[in-house]
Short mmCIF file of C-alpha atoms in Angstrom, two decimals:
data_model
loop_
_atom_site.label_atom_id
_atom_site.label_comp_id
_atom_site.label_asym_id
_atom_site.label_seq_id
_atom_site.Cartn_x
_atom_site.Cartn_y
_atom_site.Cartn_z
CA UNK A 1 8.48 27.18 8.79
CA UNK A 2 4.97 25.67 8.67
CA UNK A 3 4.18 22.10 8.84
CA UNK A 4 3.23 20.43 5.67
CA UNK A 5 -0.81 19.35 5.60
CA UNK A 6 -0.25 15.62 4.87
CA UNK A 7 -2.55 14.50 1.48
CA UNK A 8 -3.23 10.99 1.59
CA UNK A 9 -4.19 10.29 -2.24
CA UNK A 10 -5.69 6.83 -2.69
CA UNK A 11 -6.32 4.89 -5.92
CA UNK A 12 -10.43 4.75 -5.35
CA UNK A 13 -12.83 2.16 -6.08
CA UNK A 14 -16.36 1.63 -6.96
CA UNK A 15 -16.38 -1.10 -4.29
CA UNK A 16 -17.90 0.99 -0.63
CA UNK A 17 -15.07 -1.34 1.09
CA UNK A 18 -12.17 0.39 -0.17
CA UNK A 19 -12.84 4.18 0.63
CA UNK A 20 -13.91 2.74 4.35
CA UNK A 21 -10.68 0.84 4.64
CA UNK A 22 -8.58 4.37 3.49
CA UNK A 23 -10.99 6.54 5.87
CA UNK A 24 -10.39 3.98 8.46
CA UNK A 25 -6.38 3.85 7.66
CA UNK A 26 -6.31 7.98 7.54
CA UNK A 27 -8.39 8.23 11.26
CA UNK A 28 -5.25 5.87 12.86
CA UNK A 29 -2.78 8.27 11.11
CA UNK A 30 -4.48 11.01 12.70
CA UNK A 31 -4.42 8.95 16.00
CA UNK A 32 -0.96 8.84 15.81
CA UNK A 33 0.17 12.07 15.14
CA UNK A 34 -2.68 14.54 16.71
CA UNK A 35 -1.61 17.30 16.08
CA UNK A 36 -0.54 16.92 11.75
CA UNK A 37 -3.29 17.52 9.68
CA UNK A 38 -4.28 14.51 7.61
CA UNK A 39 -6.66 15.15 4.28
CA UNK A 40 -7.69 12.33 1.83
CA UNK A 41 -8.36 12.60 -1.84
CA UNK A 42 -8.61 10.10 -4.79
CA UNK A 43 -7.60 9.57 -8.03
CA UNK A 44 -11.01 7.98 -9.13
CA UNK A 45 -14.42 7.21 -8.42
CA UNK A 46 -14.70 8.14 -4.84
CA UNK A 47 -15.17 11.75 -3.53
CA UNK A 48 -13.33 13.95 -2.59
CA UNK A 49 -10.98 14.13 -5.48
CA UNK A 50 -7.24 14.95 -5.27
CA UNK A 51 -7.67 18.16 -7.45
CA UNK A 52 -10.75 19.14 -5.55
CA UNK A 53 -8.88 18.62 -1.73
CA UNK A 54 -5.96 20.90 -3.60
CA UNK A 55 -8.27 23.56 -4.71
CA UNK A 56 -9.82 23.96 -0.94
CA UNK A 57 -6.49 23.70 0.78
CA UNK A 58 -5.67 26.61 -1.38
CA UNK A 59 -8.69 28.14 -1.06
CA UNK A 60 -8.25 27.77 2.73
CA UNK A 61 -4.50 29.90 2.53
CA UNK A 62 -2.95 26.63 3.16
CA UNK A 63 1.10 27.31 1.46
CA UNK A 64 2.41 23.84 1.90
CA UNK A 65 1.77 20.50 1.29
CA UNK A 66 3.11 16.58 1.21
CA UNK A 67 1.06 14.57 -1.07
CA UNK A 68 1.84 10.66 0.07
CA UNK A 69 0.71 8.09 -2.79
CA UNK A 70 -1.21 5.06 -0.65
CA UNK A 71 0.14 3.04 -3.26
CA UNK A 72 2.69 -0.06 -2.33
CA UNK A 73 5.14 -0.24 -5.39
CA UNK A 74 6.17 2.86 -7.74
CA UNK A 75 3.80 1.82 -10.78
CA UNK A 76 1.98 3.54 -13.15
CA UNK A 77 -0.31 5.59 -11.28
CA UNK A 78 2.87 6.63 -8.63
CA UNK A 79 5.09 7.98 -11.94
CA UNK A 80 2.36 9.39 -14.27
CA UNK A 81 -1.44 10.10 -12.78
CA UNK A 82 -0.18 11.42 -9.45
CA UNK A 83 2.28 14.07 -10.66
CA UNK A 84 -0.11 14.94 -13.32
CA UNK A 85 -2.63 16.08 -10.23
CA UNK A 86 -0.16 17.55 -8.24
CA UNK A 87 1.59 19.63 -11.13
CA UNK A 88 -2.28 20.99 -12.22
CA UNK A 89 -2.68 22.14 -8.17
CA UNK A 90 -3.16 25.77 -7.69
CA UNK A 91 -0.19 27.92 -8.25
CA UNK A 92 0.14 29.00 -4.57
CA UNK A 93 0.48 25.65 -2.94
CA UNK A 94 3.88 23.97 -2.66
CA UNK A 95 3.99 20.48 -2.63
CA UNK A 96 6.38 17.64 -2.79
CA UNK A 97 5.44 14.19 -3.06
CA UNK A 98 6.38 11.33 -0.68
CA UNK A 99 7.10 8.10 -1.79
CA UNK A 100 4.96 5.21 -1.78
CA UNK A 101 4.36 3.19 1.08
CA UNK A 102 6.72 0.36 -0.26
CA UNK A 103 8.86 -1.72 0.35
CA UNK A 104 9.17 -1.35 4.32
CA UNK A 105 10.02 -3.93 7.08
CA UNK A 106 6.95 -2.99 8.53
CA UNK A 107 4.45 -4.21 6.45
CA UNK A 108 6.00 -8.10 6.54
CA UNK A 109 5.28 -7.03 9.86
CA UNK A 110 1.93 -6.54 9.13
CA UNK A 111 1.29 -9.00 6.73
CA UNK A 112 2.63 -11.62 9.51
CA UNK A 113 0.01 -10.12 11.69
CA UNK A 114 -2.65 -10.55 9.19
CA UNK A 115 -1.39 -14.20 8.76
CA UNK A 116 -1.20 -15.00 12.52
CA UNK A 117 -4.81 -12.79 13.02
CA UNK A 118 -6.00 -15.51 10.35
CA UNK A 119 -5.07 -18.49 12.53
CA UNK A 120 -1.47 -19.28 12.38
CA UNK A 121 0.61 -19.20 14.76
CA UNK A 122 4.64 -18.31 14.49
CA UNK A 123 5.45 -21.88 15.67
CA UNK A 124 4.09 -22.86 11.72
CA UNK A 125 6.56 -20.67 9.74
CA UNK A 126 8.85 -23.57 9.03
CA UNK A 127 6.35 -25.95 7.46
CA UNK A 128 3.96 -23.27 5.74
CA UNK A 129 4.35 -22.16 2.17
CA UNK A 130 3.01 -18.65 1.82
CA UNK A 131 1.63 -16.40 -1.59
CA UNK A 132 2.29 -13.43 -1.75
CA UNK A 133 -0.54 -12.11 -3.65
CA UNK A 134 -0.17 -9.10 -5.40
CA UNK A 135 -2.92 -6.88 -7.67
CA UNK A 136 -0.14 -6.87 -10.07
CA UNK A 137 1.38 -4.45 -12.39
CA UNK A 138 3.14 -4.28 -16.02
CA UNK A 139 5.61 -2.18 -14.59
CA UNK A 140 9.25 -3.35 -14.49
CA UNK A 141 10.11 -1.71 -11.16
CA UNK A 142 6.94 -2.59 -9.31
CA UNK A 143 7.27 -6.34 -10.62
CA UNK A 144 11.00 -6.66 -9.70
CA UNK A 145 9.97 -5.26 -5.73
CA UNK A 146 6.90 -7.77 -5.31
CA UNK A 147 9.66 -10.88 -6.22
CA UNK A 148 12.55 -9.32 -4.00
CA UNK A 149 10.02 -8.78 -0.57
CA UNK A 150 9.31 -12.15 -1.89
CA UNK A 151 12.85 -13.52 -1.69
CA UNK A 152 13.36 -11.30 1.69
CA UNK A 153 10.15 -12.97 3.40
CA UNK A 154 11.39 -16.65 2.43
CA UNK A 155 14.43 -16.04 4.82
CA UNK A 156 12.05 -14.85 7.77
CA UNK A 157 11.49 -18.79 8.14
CA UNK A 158 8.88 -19.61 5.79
CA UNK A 159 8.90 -22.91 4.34
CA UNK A 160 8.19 -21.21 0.78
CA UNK A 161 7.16 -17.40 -0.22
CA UNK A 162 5.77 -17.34 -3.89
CA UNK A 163 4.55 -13.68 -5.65
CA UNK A 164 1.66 -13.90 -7.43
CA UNK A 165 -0.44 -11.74 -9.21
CA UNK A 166 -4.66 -10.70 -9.74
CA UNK A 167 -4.69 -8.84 -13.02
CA UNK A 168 -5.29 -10.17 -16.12
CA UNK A 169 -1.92 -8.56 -17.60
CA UNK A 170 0.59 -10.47 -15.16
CA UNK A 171 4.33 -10.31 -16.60
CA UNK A 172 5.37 -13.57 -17.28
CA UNK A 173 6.82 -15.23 -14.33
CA UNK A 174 4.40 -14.84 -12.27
CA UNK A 175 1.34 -17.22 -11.38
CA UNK A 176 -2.09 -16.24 -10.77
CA UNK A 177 -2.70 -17.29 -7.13
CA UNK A 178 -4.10 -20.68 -7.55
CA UNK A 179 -1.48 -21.60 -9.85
CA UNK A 180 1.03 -20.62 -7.07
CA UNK A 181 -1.20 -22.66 -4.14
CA UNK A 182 -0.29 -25.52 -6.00
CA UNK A 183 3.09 -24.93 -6.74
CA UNK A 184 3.91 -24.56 -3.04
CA UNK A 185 1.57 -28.08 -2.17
CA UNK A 186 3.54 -29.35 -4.68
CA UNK A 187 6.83 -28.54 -3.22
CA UNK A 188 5.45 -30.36 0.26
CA UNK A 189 4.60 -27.56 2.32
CA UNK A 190 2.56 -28.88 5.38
CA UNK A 191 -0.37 -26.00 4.80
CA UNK A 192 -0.40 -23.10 2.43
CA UNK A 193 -1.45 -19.35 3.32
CA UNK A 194 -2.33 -16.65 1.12
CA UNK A 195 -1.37 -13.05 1.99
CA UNK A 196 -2.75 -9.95 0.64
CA UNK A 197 -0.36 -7.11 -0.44
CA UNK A 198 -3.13 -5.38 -0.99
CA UNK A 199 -4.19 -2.09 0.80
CA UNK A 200 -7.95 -2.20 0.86
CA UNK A 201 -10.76 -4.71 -0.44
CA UNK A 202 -12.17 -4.44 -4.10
CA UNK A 203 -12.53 -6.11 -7.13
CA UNK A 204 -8.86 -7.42 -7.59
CA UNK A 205 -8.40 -8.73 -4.15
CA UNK A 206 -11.70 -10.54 -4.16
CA UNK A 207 -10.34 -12.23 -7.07
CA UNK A 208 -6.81 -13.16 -5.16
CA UNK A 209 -9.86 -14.43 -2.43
CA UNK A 210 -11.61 -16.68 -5.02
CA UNK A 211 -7.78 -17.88 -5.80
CA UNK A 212 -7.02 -19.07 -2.71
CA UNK A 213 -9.99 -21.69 -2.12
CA UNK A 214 -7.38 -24.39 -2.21
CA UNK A 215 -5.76 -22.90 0.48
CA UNK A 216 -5.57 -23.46 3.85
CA UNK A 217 -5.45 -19.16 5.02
CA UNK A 218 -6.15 -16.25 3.52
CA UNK A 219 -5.12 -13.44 5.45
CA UNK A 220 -7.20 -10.21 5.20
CA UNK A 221 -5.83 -7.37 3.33
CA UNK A 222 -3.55 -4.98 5.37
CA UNK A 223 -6.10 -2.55 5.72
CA UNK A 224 -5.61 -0.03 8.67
CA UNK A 225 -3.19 -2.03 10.54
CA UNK A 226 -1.14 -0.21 12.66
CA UNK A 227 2.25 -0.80 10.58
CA UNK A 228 0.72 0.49 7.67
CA UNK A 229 -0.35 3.94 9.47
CA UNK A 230 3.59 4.03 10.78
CA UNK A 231 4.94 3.46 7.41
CA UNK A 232 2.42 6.56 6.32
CA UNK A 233 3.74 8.83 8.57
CA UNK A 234 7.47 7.75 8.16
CA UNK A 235 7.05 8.40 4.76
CA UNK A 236 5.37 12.11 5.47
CA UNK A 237 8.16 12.74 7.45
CA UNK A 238 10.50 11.99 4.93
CA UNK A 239 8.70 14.16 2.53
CA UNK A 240 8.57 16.89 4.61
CA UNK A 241 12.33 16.85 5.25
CA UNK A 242 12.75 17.04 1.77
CA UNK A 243 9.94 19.56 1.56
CA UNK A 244 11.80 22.18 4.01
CA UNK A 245 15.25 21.68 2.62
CA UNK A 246 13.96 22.67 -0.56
CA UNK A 247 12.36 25.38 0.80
CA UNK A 248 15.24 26.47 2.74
CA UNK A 249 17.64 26.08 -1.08
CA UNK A 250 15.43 28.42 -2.79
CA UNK A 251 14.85 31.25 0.14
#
């Protein structure tokens, strides 16, 4: 049985930083695993496409595929805009579809590496109240997984973990990031960090930047860190499990 192609579909952006920081993410996957093929398509703005990397593979004679959202929470464009470009693909192609890249105890790993690459060190866990800052979502599940690696990160040592969130249409509940800089000042935190759980830069992570003046870090978004790329490929492999055992069902 042939080994899945791995499709890497990213979100896109008009901002040059984000399909850098995905190209950048996708070479370390490749690094990792030399000898899986790794494509990378979008759902918007950026080239090439989703459809259009699923109309060459077929083109090509490729048979099977695992299409891995680069997504970190099961949201709208996870349930709806992915399947919809999967289930237009050419005919020939079978493909499954991973799940996203979230939650995982790797990437508190990386967002603790982000934090420490930022200037702290882990002898300041105890008196440093960190945001968790979200681009945010209206969708129930996505919302209820940012609070819980919220609640999960607070009892890694952390004075204080508060979510927060960059789009406009935050659920109620959750503070924009400045808000929740002051909240944890307020609760007497010695310093206050801000980490990104964001995957590349762009217009709603600048704005979680701007959000976090009053604080003492801001951690860079977790980009191509080397957690991330392991959480990508545990999730292929996953996929692909579940990708040959459906195979093997229907033979």
């Amino acid at each position: 049985m042939s080994t899945p192609v791995l499709l890497v579909i990213a979100h896109g952006s008009r901002d040059p930083r984000h399909a850098a920081t995905v190209h950048a993410l996708v070479r370390r996957v490749r690094a990792l695993r030399p000898g899986l093929r790794v494509e990378t398509g979008f759902l918007d703005f950026n080239i090439p496409s989703a459809r259009g990397v699923l109309e060459s593979l077929a083109a090509e004679g490729v048979r099977d595929v695992v299409a891995l959202p680069l997504l970190l929470t099961r949201a709208f464009h996870a349930k709806a805009d992915i399947p919809a470009v999967l289930q237009g693909a050419p005919q020939q192609l079978r493909i499954s579809q991973a799940d996203v890249l979230g939650p995982a105890p790797l990437l508190l790993r990386a967002l603790e590496r982000r934090l420490y690459e930022a200037g702290l060190t882990p002898a300041d866990k105890s008196s440093t109240g960190v945001v968790l800052a979200s681009a945010g979502s209206t969708d129930p599940e996505a919302i209820a997984v940012i609070a819980a690696i919220a609640r999960e990160w607070r009892h890694t040592g952390w004075c204080a973990v508060r979510p927060a969130f960059a789009s406009a249409g935050s659920p109620a509940g959750f503070a924009r990031t400045e808000d929740a800089v002051r909240e944890l000042r307020a609760l007497g935190c010695e310093r206050v960090a801000v980490a990104p759980y964001v995957l590349a830069p762009g217009f709603l992570p600048d704005r979680i930047a701007r959000g976090a003046a009053q604080a003492d870090v801001l951690a860079e978004v977790l980009g191509a860190a080397p957690e991330v790329a392991r959480v990508v490929l545990e999730r292929y492999d996953d996929g692909a499990s579940v990708h040959h055992a459906r195979l093997a069902a229907t033979a």
